[in-house]
Amino acid sequence: METRALVVVDFQNDFCPGGSLPVPEGDRIADILNGYMERFTEEGLPIFASRDWHPPKTSHFKEYGGIWPPHCVMGTRGAEFHPALRLPPSAIILTKGDRPDEDAYSVFQAHTDDGKGFKEVLEEMNIGHLHVGGLATDYCVRATVLDALREGLRVTLLLDAIKGVDVEEGDSVRAIEEMRQNGADTITMEQLSL
Ligand code: VGL
Ligand code: ZN
C-alpha cells in the first residue's frame, strides 16, 4: 500500500496572533497538530512541516507589488515555527517562497534543505496519501490540497487542525467546499485511523 504522510503547513509565528499576518486563533490548533504528529510518529509514518520563507524584498509583499504585509522573512523570529508546535526531530522541513518573484502558496513549490522538490520526495518515499493541517485554510492549505489532488494523490483534510485568514468573509468555508469537491476527504481527530 502507498505510504501515508502528515503535512503541517506553515505553523509559524507570523501566522499566529502576535505575528505580522496573524490568522485569527491560528495558535489554537497547536495541540491538535501535536496530537496528529504523535499518532503519525507512533505509526512510523513521515511528517512534513512546511515554512513560508521570504526574502525581505519579494513581489509577494505589498510594497513590491504583491498583496501581503511583510511576513515570514527568512531568518527572523516571525519565520520560526511557533514554539507550541512539537515537531519531532525526524520531521522533514520544506521551504517555500524563498525566491523574490514567487508567492509559493503551495507546498508543491517547496524544497527540502538539499534542494529536492516536494513531489520528488513523495515519489522517492512512495507516499500516495497526504493528511493536511496547518495555516492558512484559504491560502497555503487550499493550494497544497488542490495541487496534491491534481497530482493524483489521496488527500485527507484535517478539519480540526486548520484555520483560515478570511480576507473576505466565508473564504475558508468556500475553500473547504472546493477542496471537497475536488476529491479531498475530511476528518477530525476521532476519525483518524492509520
Ligand atoms: C500564506 C499568505 C501569504 C499561507 C503565505 O501560509 O497561507 N498566506 N503567504
Ligand atoms: Zn507568504
Short mmCIF file of C-alpha atoms and ligand atoms in Angstrom, two decimals:
data_model
loop_
_atom_site.label_atom_id
_atom_site.label_comp_id
_atom_site.label_asym_id
_atom_site.label_seq_id
_atom_site.Cartn_x
_atom_site.Cartn_y
_atom_site.Cartn_z
CA MET A 1 0.00 0.00 0.00
CA GLU A 2 1.11 3.52 -0.62
CA THR A 3 2.53 5.27 2.40
CA ARG A 4 0.60 7.97 4.21
CA ALA A 5 2.24 11.16 5.43
CA LEU A 6 1.26 14.17 7.52
CA VAL A 7 1.82 17.68 6.18
CA VAL A 8 1.82 20.53 8.71
CA VAL A 9 1.52 23.71 6.67
CA ASP A 10 3.20 26.97 7.75
CA PHE A 11 2.64 26.83 11.52
CA GLN A 12 4.87 29.86 12.07
CA ASN A 13 4.92 32.81 14.46
CA ASP A 14 3.90 35.41 11.86
CA PHE A 15 0.71 33.47 11.06
CA CYS A 16 -0.28 33.27 14.72
CA PRO A 17 -1.69 36.01 16.99
CA GLY A 18 1.13 38.48 17.74
CA GLY A 19 2.69 37.91 14.31
CA SER A 20 2.63 40.23 11.29
CA LEU A 21 -0.03 38.34 9.29
CA PRO A 22 -1.99 36.62 12.03
CA VAL A 23 -4.64 34.05 11.30
CA PRO A 24 -7.34 34.63 13.94
CA GLU A 25 -6.92 31.93 16.62
CA GLY A 26 -4.20 30.33 14.49
CA ASP A 27 -2.29 29.24 17.59
CA ARG A 28 -5.33 27.30 18.88
CA ILE A 29 -4.64 24.36 16.61
CA ALA A 30 -1.18 23.70 18.09
CA ASP A 31 -2.35 20.94 20.46
CA ILE A 32 -4.35 19.19 17.78
CA LEU A 33 -1.41 19.34 15.37
CA ASN A 34 0.78 17.89 18.13
CA GLY A 35 -1.76 15.10 18.61
CA TYR A 36 -1.72 14.23 14.92
CA MET A 37 2.10 14.33 14.89
CA GLU A 38 2.19 11.91 17.85
CA ARG A 39 -0.08 9.48 16.03
CA PHE A 40 1.99 9.59 12.85
CA THR A 41 5.20 9.20 14.86
CA GLU A 42 3.76 6.18 16.73
CA GLU A 43 2.95 4.56 13.40
CA GLY A 44 6.39 5.33 12.00
CA LEU A 45 4.84 7.47 9.26
CA PRO A 46 6.62 10.53 7.82
CA ILE A 47 5.82 14.08 8.90
CA PHE A 48 6.49 17.12 6.73
CA ALA A 49 6.48 20.69 8.07
CA SER A 50 6.43 23.49 5.52
CA ARG A 51 7.59 27.01 6.17
CA ASP A 52 6.88 30.23 4.32
CA TRP A 53 10.36 31.75 4.00
CA HIS A 54 10.56 35.04 2.12
CA PRO A 55 13.43 37.38 1.27
CA PRO A 56 12.92 40.94 2.64
CA LYS A 57 12.18 42.17 -0.90
CA THR A 58 9.71 39.98 -2.74
CA SER A 59 6.89 40.57 -5.23
CA HIS A 60 4.75 38.71 -2.66
CA PHE A 61 4.78 41.78 -0.35
CA LYS A 62 2.55 44.84 -0.86
CA GLU A 63 5.48 47.22 -1.07
CA TYR A 64 6.88 45.35 -4.09
CA GLY A 65 3.65 44.69 -5.99
CA GLY A 66 2.03 41.88 -4.00
CA ILE A 67 -0.87 41.87 -1.57
CA TRP A 68 0.63 40.98 1.79
CA PRO A 69 2.36 42.84 4.59
CA PRO A 70 5.90 41.57 5.24
CA HIS A 71 5.77 38.17 6.98
CA CYS A 72 7.97 35.10 7.45
CA VAL A 73 11.12 36.93 6.38
CA MET A 74 13.87 34.33 6.29
CA GLY A 75 15.94 34.13 9.46
CA THR A 76 13.60 36.28 11.57
CA ARG A 77 11.66 35.26 14.67
CA GLY A 78 8.38 35.61 12.75
CA ALA A 79 9.52 32.92 10.32
CA GLU A 80 10.29 30.39 13.06
CA PHE A 81 7.87 27.59 13.76
CA HIS A 82 5.51 28.52 16.57
CA PRO A 83 7.03 27.38 19.88
CA ALA A 84 3.91 25.39 20.81
CA LEU A 85 4.48 23.07 17.85
CA ARG A 86 6.32 19.94 18.99
CA LEU A 87 8.00 18.91 15.78
CA PRO A 88 9.71 15.53 16.08
CA PRO A 89 13.41 15.51 15.12
CA SER A 90 12.54 13.27 12.18
CA ALA A 91 10.19 15.87 10.64
CA ILE A 92 11.18 16.87 7.11
CA ILE A 93 11.29 20.65 6.67
CA LEU A 94 10.05 22.09 3.39
CA THR A 95 10.89 25.69 2.48
CA LYS A 96 8.87 27.81 0.04
CA GLY A 97 8.66 31.39 -1.18
CA ASP A 98 12.39 31.98 -0.86
CA ARG A 99 12.77 33.37 -4.38
CA PRO A 100 11.98 37.10 -4.79
CA ASP A 101 9.44 36.56 -7.60
CA GLU A 102 7.02 33.94 -6.25
CA ASP A 103 4.03 33.66 -3.93
CA ALA A 104 4.56 29.94 -3.46
CA TYR A 105 1.33 29.23 -1.61
CA SER A 106 1.52 25.52 -2.37
CA VAL A 107 3.86 23.14 -0.59
CA PHE A 108 4.36 21.63 -4.05
CA GLN A 109 6.50 24.72 -4.69
CA ALA A 110 8.66 23.93 -1.66
CA HIS A 111 12.02 22.19 -1.42
CA THR A 112 14.00 20.32 1.20
CA ASP A 113 17.30 21.60 2.62
CA ASP A 114 19.12 19.55 0.00
CA GLY A 115 17.13 21.09 -2.82
CA LYS A 116 14.64 18.35 -3.64
CA GLY A 117 11.11 19.35 -4.63
CA PHE A 118 8.19 18.04 -2.56
CA LYS A 119 6.85 15.94 -5.43
CA GLU A 120 10.21 14.26 -5.94
CA VAL A 121 10.44 13.42 -2.23
CA LEU A 122 6.91 11.99 -2.23
CA GLU A 123 7.77 9.77 -5.18
CA GLU A 124 11.02 8.58 -3.58
CA MET A 125 9.19 7.69 -0.37
CA ASN A 126 6.27 6.09 -2.23
CA ILE A 127 3.80 8.42 -0.49
CA GLY A 128 0.37 8.40 -2.09
CA HIS A 129 -1.87 9.82 0.62
CA LEU A 130 -1.45 13.13 2.45
CA HIS A 131 -3.13 14.23 5.68
CA VAL A 132 -3.03 18.02 5.67
CA GLY A 133 -3.38 20.56 8.51
CA GLY A 134 -1.98 23.98 9.38
CA LEU A 135 -2.30 27.57 8.18
CA ALA A 136 -3.98 29.11 6.35
CA THR A 137 -7.05 27.17 5.17
CA ASP A 138 -7.83 29.63 2.36
CA TYR A 139 -4.25 30.07 1.08
CA CYS A 140 -1.46 27.60 1.59
CA VAL A 141 -3.60 24.69 2.81
CA ARG A 142 -6.01 25.16 -0.11
CA ALA A 143 -3.26 25.49 -2.73
CA THR A 144 -1.42 22.45 -1.37
CA VAL A 145 -4.51 20.23 -1.24
CA LEU A 146 -5.63 21.19 -4.76
CA ASP A 147 -2.14 20.54 -6.16
CA ALA A 148 -1.97 17.17 -4.38
CA LEU A 149 -5.32 16.13 -5.85
CA ARG A 150 -4.17 17.28 -9.31
CA GLU A 151 -1.09 15.08 -8.88
CA GLY A 152 -3.36 12.13 -8.22
CA LEU A 153 -2.65 11.81 -4.51
CA ARG A 154 -5.30 10.97 -1.98
CA VAL A 155 -5.89 13.82 0.46
CA THR A 156 -7.44 13.87 3.90
CA LEU A 157 -8.03 17.40 5.17
CA LEU A 158 -7.83 17.68 8.96
CA LEU A 159 -10.80 19.91 9.77
CA ASP A 160 -9.85 20.42 13.42
CA ALA A 161 -6.23 21.28 12.58
CA ILE A 162 -6.71 24.18 10.12
CA LYS A 163 -7.56 27.90 10.46
CA GLY A 164 -8.17 30.50 7.77
CA VAL A 165 -7.36 34.17 7.15
CA ASP A 166 -10.80 35.08 5.70
CA VAL A 167 -9.72 38.24 3.88
CA GLU A 168 -13.32 38.04 2.57
CA GLU A 169 -15.86 36.59 4.98
CA GLY A 170 -16.51 32.95 4.14
CA ASP A 171 -13.25 32.33 2.27
CA SER A 172 -12.32 29.38 4.50
CA VAL A 173 -15.73 27.73 4.26
CA ARG A 174 -15.62 28.11 0.47
CA ALA A 175 -12.07 26.76 0.35
CA ILE A 176 -13.09 23.65 2.32
CA GLU A 177 -16.03 23.10 -0.03
CA GLU A 178 -13.75 23.49 -3.08
CA MET A 179 -11.21 21.01 -1.67
CA ARG A 180 -14.03 18.51 -1.01
CA GLN A 181 -15.47 18.96 -4.49
CA ASN A 182 -12.06 18.22 -5.94
CA GLY A 183 -11.86 14.97 -4.04
CA ALA A 184 -10.45 15.67 -0.57
CA ASP A 185 -11.84 13.65 2.33
CA THR A 186 -12.34 15.47 5.61
CA ILE A 187 -11.92 14.12 9.12
CA THR A 188 -11.36 15.21 12.70
CA MET A 189 -9.06 13.50 15.20
CA GLU A 190 -11.63 10.91 16.43
CA GLN A 191 -11.94 9.62 12.88
CA LEU A 192 -8.21 9.16 12.30
CA SER A 193 -7.34 5.56 11.50
CA LEU A 194 -3.79 4.82 10.46
C1 VGL B 1 0.22 32.26 3.41
C2 VGL B 1 -0.50 34.35 2.84
C3 VGL B 1 0.76 34.70 2.44
C4 VGL B 1 -0.09 30.92 3.99
C5 VGL B 1 1.50 32.58 2.99
O1 VGL B 1 0.82 30.25 4.54
O2 VGL B 1 -1.29 30.52 3.95
N1 VGL B 1 -0.77 33.15 3.32
N2 VGL B 1 1.76 33.81 2.50
ZN ZN B 2 3.85 34.29 2.30
#
